[in-house]
C-alpha cells in the first residue's frame, strides 16, 4: 500500500483471517494436501509481518479448528509439525519479534493439543507478553461455540461461589471469559477460497464484523490482497445497528 493510500484510509484495528483453501491449492497442482499447508504457513508468515508493518494492532489467524481433528492422521500430524517448526522459529527469532513488536497469544484450547506444542506456545506467549505493536492471536484447537462454552463455565463457577448474581450477568462478563478477553472485536474478517461461511470462527466477536470473501486460495494470498480487503472495508458503511 502506498504511503498516500495509507494516509487516506481507516485501518481496521483487528483483522480475523480464515486461512482456507490450502488443500485445493495443492490438489490443483497435483500435490499432496500437506504441501498446501506448508505453502499456507509461508503465506501466514508473510501476511503477519506485513500486517504489523501496516500498523494493524490485532490479527487473528484461524489455523486449526476443534473439528479439524477429524482429518486423516497424516494431515493432522503434518499440520502439528508445521506448528512445531513455526513455534521453534518464532521462539528463536527473538530479535526479529522484538523489532516488530509482535505479541503472540493462543486463542484456543490448550487441552487436547500435544504437550510440546502447548509448552512452545506458552514460552512464546511469555516471551512476547510485553510487546505492543501487534497482537497475533493463533486460533489453534479453536471453536467459537467451544469458546463461548468456556466462558459460560467460568460464569457458572462465579455464580456458584456467590461472586456473581445471575440477574447481573452482562455481555462484558461473557467477553471476559473469551480467549480474546480485553481485545477489540474484529472489524473485518477475511475468508479466501471462495467459501461464504464463518465455520465457527469468532462467532461471538463477529457480531458487527465486515466480511470480505475472496476467490483465491490462501497460499496465493499476498500483501496486495490484504490491501484490497482493507480498501473494500473502507467502502463499507458501518452503522452498528444505528442509522
Ligand atoms: C484450511 O485449508 C487450512 C487448515 C485447516 C490448516 C491451516 C494451517 C496453516 C495454514 C498453517 C498455519 C501455520 C501457522 C504456523 C500458524 P483446507 O485444508 O480446509 O483447504 P481446502 O478447503 O482447500 O481443503
Short mmCIF file of C-alpha atoms and ligand atoms in Angstrom, two decimals:
data_model
loop_
_atom_site.label_atom_id
_atom_site.label_comp_id
_atom_site.label_asym_id
_atom_site.label_seq_id
_atom_site.Cartn_x
_atom_site.Cartn_y
_atom_site.Cartn_z
CA UNK A 1 0.00 0.00 0.00
CA UNK A 2 1.40 3.41 -0.88
CA UNK A 3 2.02 6.00 1.85
CA UNK A 4 -0.61 8.15 0.16
CA UNK A 5 -3.33 5.45 0.31
CA UNK A 6 -2.39 4.64 3.87
CA UNK A 7 -2.91 8.27 4.86
CA UNK A 8 -6.41 8.35 3.40
CA UNK A 9 -7.90 5.18 4.81
CA UNK A 10 -9.00 3.83 8.16
CA UNK A 11 -7.12 0.73 9.14
CA UNK A 12 -9.17 -1.95 10.83
CA UNK A 13 -7.91 -2.31 14.39
CA UNK A 14 -8.49 -6.05 14.43
CA UNK A 15 -8.50 -8.39 11.43
CA UNK A 16 -9.59 -12.03 11.52
CA UNK A 17 -8.39 -14.37 8.79
CA UNK A 18 -9.76 -17.81 7.95
CA UNK A 19 -6.80 -19.40 6.18
CA UNK A 20 -8.77 -21.59 3.79
CA UNK A 21 -8.02 -23.33 0.51
CA UNK A 22 -4.68 -24.99 1.20
CA UNK A 23 -5.96 -28.42 0.19
CA UNK A 24 -7.49 -27.23 -3.09
CA UNK A 25 -4.40 -25.17 -3.89
CA UNK A 26 -2.29 -28.33 -3.58
CA UNK A 27 -4.75 -30.53 -5.48
CA UNK A 28 -4.85 -28.13 -8.40
CA UNK A 29 -1.09 -28.51 -8.66
CA UNK A 30 -1.12 -32.29 -8.37
CA UNK A 31 0.48 -32.06 -4.92
CA UNK A 32 -0.43 -33.67 -1.59
CA UNK A 33 -2.75 -31.61 0.64
CA UNK A 34 0.06 -31.33 3.19
CA UNK A 35 2.11 -29.34 0.64
CA UNK A 36 -0.76 -26.85 0.62
CA UNK A 37 -0.48 -26.42 4.38
CA UNK A 38 3.27 -25.83 4.10
CA UNK A 39 2.67 -23.17 1.46
CA UNK A 40 -0.13 -21.74 3.64
CA UNK A 41 2.25 -21.44 6.57
CA UNK A 42 4.59 -19.35 4.44
CA UNK A 43 1.69 -17.08 3.47
CA UNK A 44 0.86 -16.78 7.17
CA UNK A 45 4.44 -15.60 7.90
CA UNK A 46 4.34 -13.02 5.10
CA UNK A 47 0.89 -11.64 5.96
CA UNK A 48 1.64 -11.49 9.66
CA UNK A 49 4.77 -9.37 9.12
CA UNK A 50 3.05 -7.22 6.50
CA UNK A 51 0.06 -6.50 8.77
CA UNK A 52 2.42 -5.40 11.56
CA UNK A 53 4.29 -3.11 9.16
CA UNK A 54 0.98 -1.56 8.03
CA UNK A 55 0.02 -0.72 11.60
CA UNK A 56 -2.67 -3.32 12.32
CA UNK A 57 -2.99 -3.72 16.10
CA UNK A 58 -4.64 -7.15 16.39
CA UNK A 59 -4.83 -10.04 13.98
CA UNK A 60 -6.35 -13.47 14.50
CA UNK A 61 -5.40 -16.39 12.27
CA UNK A 62 -7.71 -19.41 12.23
CA UNK A 63 -5.13 -22.15 11.97
CA UNK A 64 -6.80 -25.29 13.35
CA UNK A 65 -10.38 -25.83 14.43
CA UNK A 66 -11.77 -28.17 17.06
CA UNK A 67 -13.35 -30.00 14.09
CA UNK A 68 -10.06 -30.38 12.16
CA UNK A 69 -9.05 -33.36 14.35
CA UNK A 70 -11.42 -35.40 12.16
CA UNK A 71 -8.98 -35.13 9.22
CA UNK A 72 -6.74 -38.07 8.29
CA UNK A 73 -3.99 -38.73 10.81
CA UNK A 74 -1.21 -37.92 8.33
CA UNK A 75 -2.68 -34.49 7.56
CA UNK A 76 -3.19 -33.64 11.24
CA UNK A 77 0.33 -34.71 12.13
CA UNK A 78 1.81 -32.64 9.29
CA UNK A 79 -0.12 -29.57 10.45
CA UNK A 80 1.13 -30.17 14.03
CA UNK A 81 4.68 -30.40 12.67
CA UNK A 82 4.17 -27.10 10.84
CA UNK A 83 3.06 -25.51 14.15
CA UNK A 84 6.07 -27.00 15.98
CA UNK A 85 8.52 -25.72 13.36
CA UNK A 86 6.93 -22.29 13.30
CA UNK A 87 6.87 -22.00 17.11
CA UNK A 88 10.54 -23.03 17.32
CA UNK A 89 11.38 -20.47 14.66
CA UNK A 90 9.33 -17.74 16.39
CA UNK A 91 10.93 -18.57 19.74
CA UNK A 92 14.35 -18.43 18.13
CA UNK A 93 13.84 -15.20 16.23
CA UNK A 94 13.51 -13.19 19.43
CA UNK A 95 15.41 -10.22 17.98
CA UNK A 96 13.13 -10.03 14.93
CA UNK A 97 9.99 -10.27 17.11
CA UNK A 98 11.44 -7.57 19.34
CA UNK A 99 11.97 -5.32 16.32
CA UNK A 100 8.44 -5.86 15.01
CA UNK A 101 6.86 -5.79 18.47
CA UNK A 102 4.74 -8.89 17.99
CA UNK A 103 2.84 -10.23 20.97
CA UNK A 104 1.65 -13.80 20.46
CA UNK A 105 -1.44 -15.22 22.08
CA UNK A 106 -3.14 -18.61 21.77
CA UNK A 107 -6.86 -18.30 21.22
CA UNK A 108 -7.83 -21.92 21.51
CA UNK A 109 -7.99 -24.80 23.95
CA UNK A 110 -4.65 -25.96 25.30
CA UNK A 111 -6.38 -29.15 26.40
CA UNK A 112 -6.17 -31.64 23.55
CA UNK A 113 -3.04 -30.17 21.93
CA UNK A 114 0.24 -32.12 22.10
CA UNK A 115 2.14 -31.19 25.29
CA UNK A 116 5.27 -29.96 23.46
CA UNK A 117 3.19 -27.57 21.32
CA UNK A 118 1.50 -26.19 24.45
CA UNK A 119 4.91 -25.69 26.01
CA UNK A 120 6.32 -23.89 22.92
CA UNK A 121 3.19 -21.72 22.74
CA UNK A 122 3.43 -20.86 26.43
CA UNK A 123 7.09 -19.86 26.02
CA UNK A 124 6.23 -17.68 23.02
CA UNK A 125 3.32 -16.03 24.88
CA UNK A 126 5.51 -15.40 27.93
CA UNK A 127 8.48 -14.00 26.00
CA UNK A 128 6.36 -11.70 23.87
CA UNK A 129 3.91 -10.54 26.54
CA UNK A 130 5.43 -7.06 26.78
CA UNK A 131 5.36 -6.31 23.02
CA UNK A 132 2.81 -3.78 21.95
CA UNK A 133 2.87 -3.18 18.19
CA UNK A 134 0.58 -6.02 17.09
CA UNK A 135 -1.10 -8.87 18.91
CA UNK A 136 -1.08 -12.08 16.89
CA UNK A 137 -3.81 -14.44 18.01
CA UNK A 138 -3.17 -18.01 16.94
CA UNK A 139 -6.53 -19.78 16.83
CA UNK A 140 -5.32 -23.33 17.23
CA UNK A 141 -7.70 -26.01 18.52
CA UNK A 142 -10.29 -23.27 18.33
CA UNK A 143 -14.06 -23.37 18.02
CA UNK A 144 -16.36 -20.40 18.52
CA UNK A 145 -19.03 -22.41 20.33
CA UNK A 146 -16.38 -24.09 22.45
CA UNK A 147 -15.02 -20.63 23.38
CA UNK A 148 -18.46 -19.42 24.47
CA UNK A 149 -18.96 -22.63 26.45
CA UNK A 150 -15.64 -21.96 28.16
CA UNK A 151 -16.87 -18.52 29.20
CA UNK A 152 -20.26 -19.84 30.35
CA UNK A 153 -18.47 -22.36 32.60
CA UNK A 154 -16.41 -19.54 34.17
CA UNK A 155 -19.60 -17.61 34.82
CA UNK A 156 -21.34 -20.67 36.29
CA UNK A 157 -18.43 -21.11 38.72
CA UNK A 158 -18.70 -17.47 39.80
CA UNK A 159 -22.45 -17.82 40.32
CA UNK A 160 -21.88 -20.99 42.31
CA UNK A 161 -19.34 -19.32 44.58
CA UNK A 162 -21.63 -16.33 45.10
CA UNK A 163 -19.24 -13.97 43.31
CA UNK A 164 -21.78 -13.17 40.60
CA UNK A 165 -25.53 -12.61 40.79
CA UNK A 166 -27.29 -14.34 37.83
CA UNK A 167 -29.54 -11.31 37.34
CA UNK A 168 -26.47 -9.11 36.95
CA UNK A 169 -24.67 -11.13 34.25
CA UNK A 170 -23.69 -8.82 31.39
CA UNK A 171 -22.25 -9.18 27.90
CA UNK A 172 -18.98 -7.97 29.44
CA UNK A 173 -18.95 -10.99 31.74
CA UNK A 174 -19.20 -13.27 28.70
CA UNK A 175 -16.50 -11.27 26.88
CA UNK A 176 -14.16 -11.63 29.87
CA UNK A 177 -14.22 -15.42 29.53
CA UNK A 178 -13.35 -15.47 25.81
CA UNK A 179 -9.81 -16.16 24.58
CA UNK A 180 -9.76 -12.60 23.20
CA UNK A 181 -10.69 -11.01 26.55
CA UNK A 182 -9.79 -7.33 26.61
CA UNK A 183 -9.25 -7.09 22.84
CA UNK A 184 -11.44 -5.16 20.41
CA UNK A 185 -13.79 -7.24 18.25
CA UNK A 186 -12.56 -7.91 14.70
CA UNK A 187 -13.63 -5.08 12.41
CA UNK A 188 -13.11 -7.25 9.37
CA UNK A 189 -12.97 -10.99 8.76
CA UNK A 190 -11.36 -12.23 5.57
CA UNK A 191 -12.09 -15.63 4.10
CA UNK A 192 -10.31 -16.59 0.92
CA UNK A 193 -11.04 -19.75 -1.13
CA UNK A 194 -14.49 -18.78 -2.40
CA UNK A 195 -16.41 -20.17 0.59
CA UNK A 196 -19.01 -17.96 2.23
CA UNK A 197 -19.11 -19.25 5.79
CA UNK A 198 -17.82 -18.36 9.22
CA UNK A 199 -17.15 -22.02 10.12
CA UNK A 200 -17.40 -21.46 13.88
CA UNK A 201 -14.79 -18.65 13.81
CA UNK A 202 -15.15 -15.86 16.41
CA UNK A 203 -18.93 -16.20 16.36
CA UNK A 204 -19.39 -14.02 19.45
CA UNK A 205 -16.89 -11.35 18.39
CA UNK A 206 -18.10 -11.21 14.76
CA UNK A 207 -21.46 -9.61 15.65
CA UNK A 208 -20.58 -6.42 13.75
CA UNK A 209 -17.60 -7.52 11.65
CA UNK A 210 -17.45 -6.78 7.96
CA UNK A 211 -16.97 -9.97 5.95
CA UNK A 212 -14.63 -9.97 2.99
CA UNK A 213 -14.81 -13.13 0.89
CA UNK A 214 -12.13 -13.58 -1.74
CA UNK A 215 -11.92 -16.00 -4.57
CA UNK A 216 -8.30 -17.08 -4.17
CA UNK A 217 -6.70 -19.87 -2.21
CA UNK A 218 -4.82 -18.97 0.97
CA UNK A 219 -1.35 -19.99 -0.32
CA UNK A 220 -1.81 -17.47 -3.17
CA UNK A 221 -2.87 -14.65 -0.82
CA UNK A 222 -0.41 -11.73 -1.00
CA UNK A 223 0.10 -8.42 0.81
CA UNK A 224 -1.61 -6.87 -2.18
CA UNK A 225 -4.74 -8.92 -1.40
CA UNK A 226 -4.68 -7.67 2.19
CA UNK A 227 -4.53 -4.11 0.81
CA UNK A 228 -7.54 -4.87 -1.42
CA UNK A 229 -9.51 -6.21 1.55
CA UNK A 230 -8.70 -3.12 3.63
CA UNK A 231 -9.75 -0.83 0.78
CA UNK A 232 -13.02 -2.78 0.40
CA UNK A 233 -13.53 -2.47 4.18
CA UNK A 234 -13.19 1.30 3.81
CA UNK A 235 -16.09 1.34 1.33
CA UNK A 236 -18.45 -0.30 3.81
CA UNK A 237 -20.83 1.84 5.78
CA UNK A 238 -20.68 0.53 9.34
CA UNK A 239 -23.73 1.50 11.39
CA UNK A 240 -23.58 -0.90 14.37
CA UNK A 241 -27.38 -1.08 14.42
CA UNK A 242 -27.78 2.69 14.18
CA UNK A 243 -28.89 4.69 11.15
C1 LIG B 1 -7.68 -24.83 5.70
O1 LIG B 1 -7.47 -25.25 4.39
C2 LIG B 1 -6.44 -24.84 6.44
C3 LIG B 1 -6.16 -25.55 7.57
C4 LIG B 1 -7.11 -26.45 8.24
C5 LIG B 1 -4.84 -25.51 8.19
C6 LIG B 1 -4.27 -24.13 8.19
C7 LIG B 1 -2.92 -24.17 8.68
C8 LIG B 1 -1.95 -23.40 8.15
C9 LIG B 1 -2.08 -22.51 7.02
C10 LIG B 1 -0.68 -23.39 8.77
C11 LIG B 1 -0.64 -22.16 9.63
C12 LIG B 1 0.60 -22.07 10.17
C13 LIG B 1 0.93 -21.48 11.30
C14 LIG B 1 2.34 -21.53 11.59
C15 LIG B 1 0.01 -20.81 12.25
P1 LIG B 1 -8.15 -26.60 3.92
O2 LIG B 1 -7.24 -27.71 4.21
O3 LIG B 1 -9.50 -26.71 4.57
O4 LIG B 1 -8.27 -26.35 2.40
P2 LIG B 1 -9.40 -26.94 1.44
O5 LIG B 1 -10.70 -26.32 1.91
O6 LIG B 1 -8.99 -26.46 0.11
O7 LIG B 1 -9.39 -28.42 1.59
#
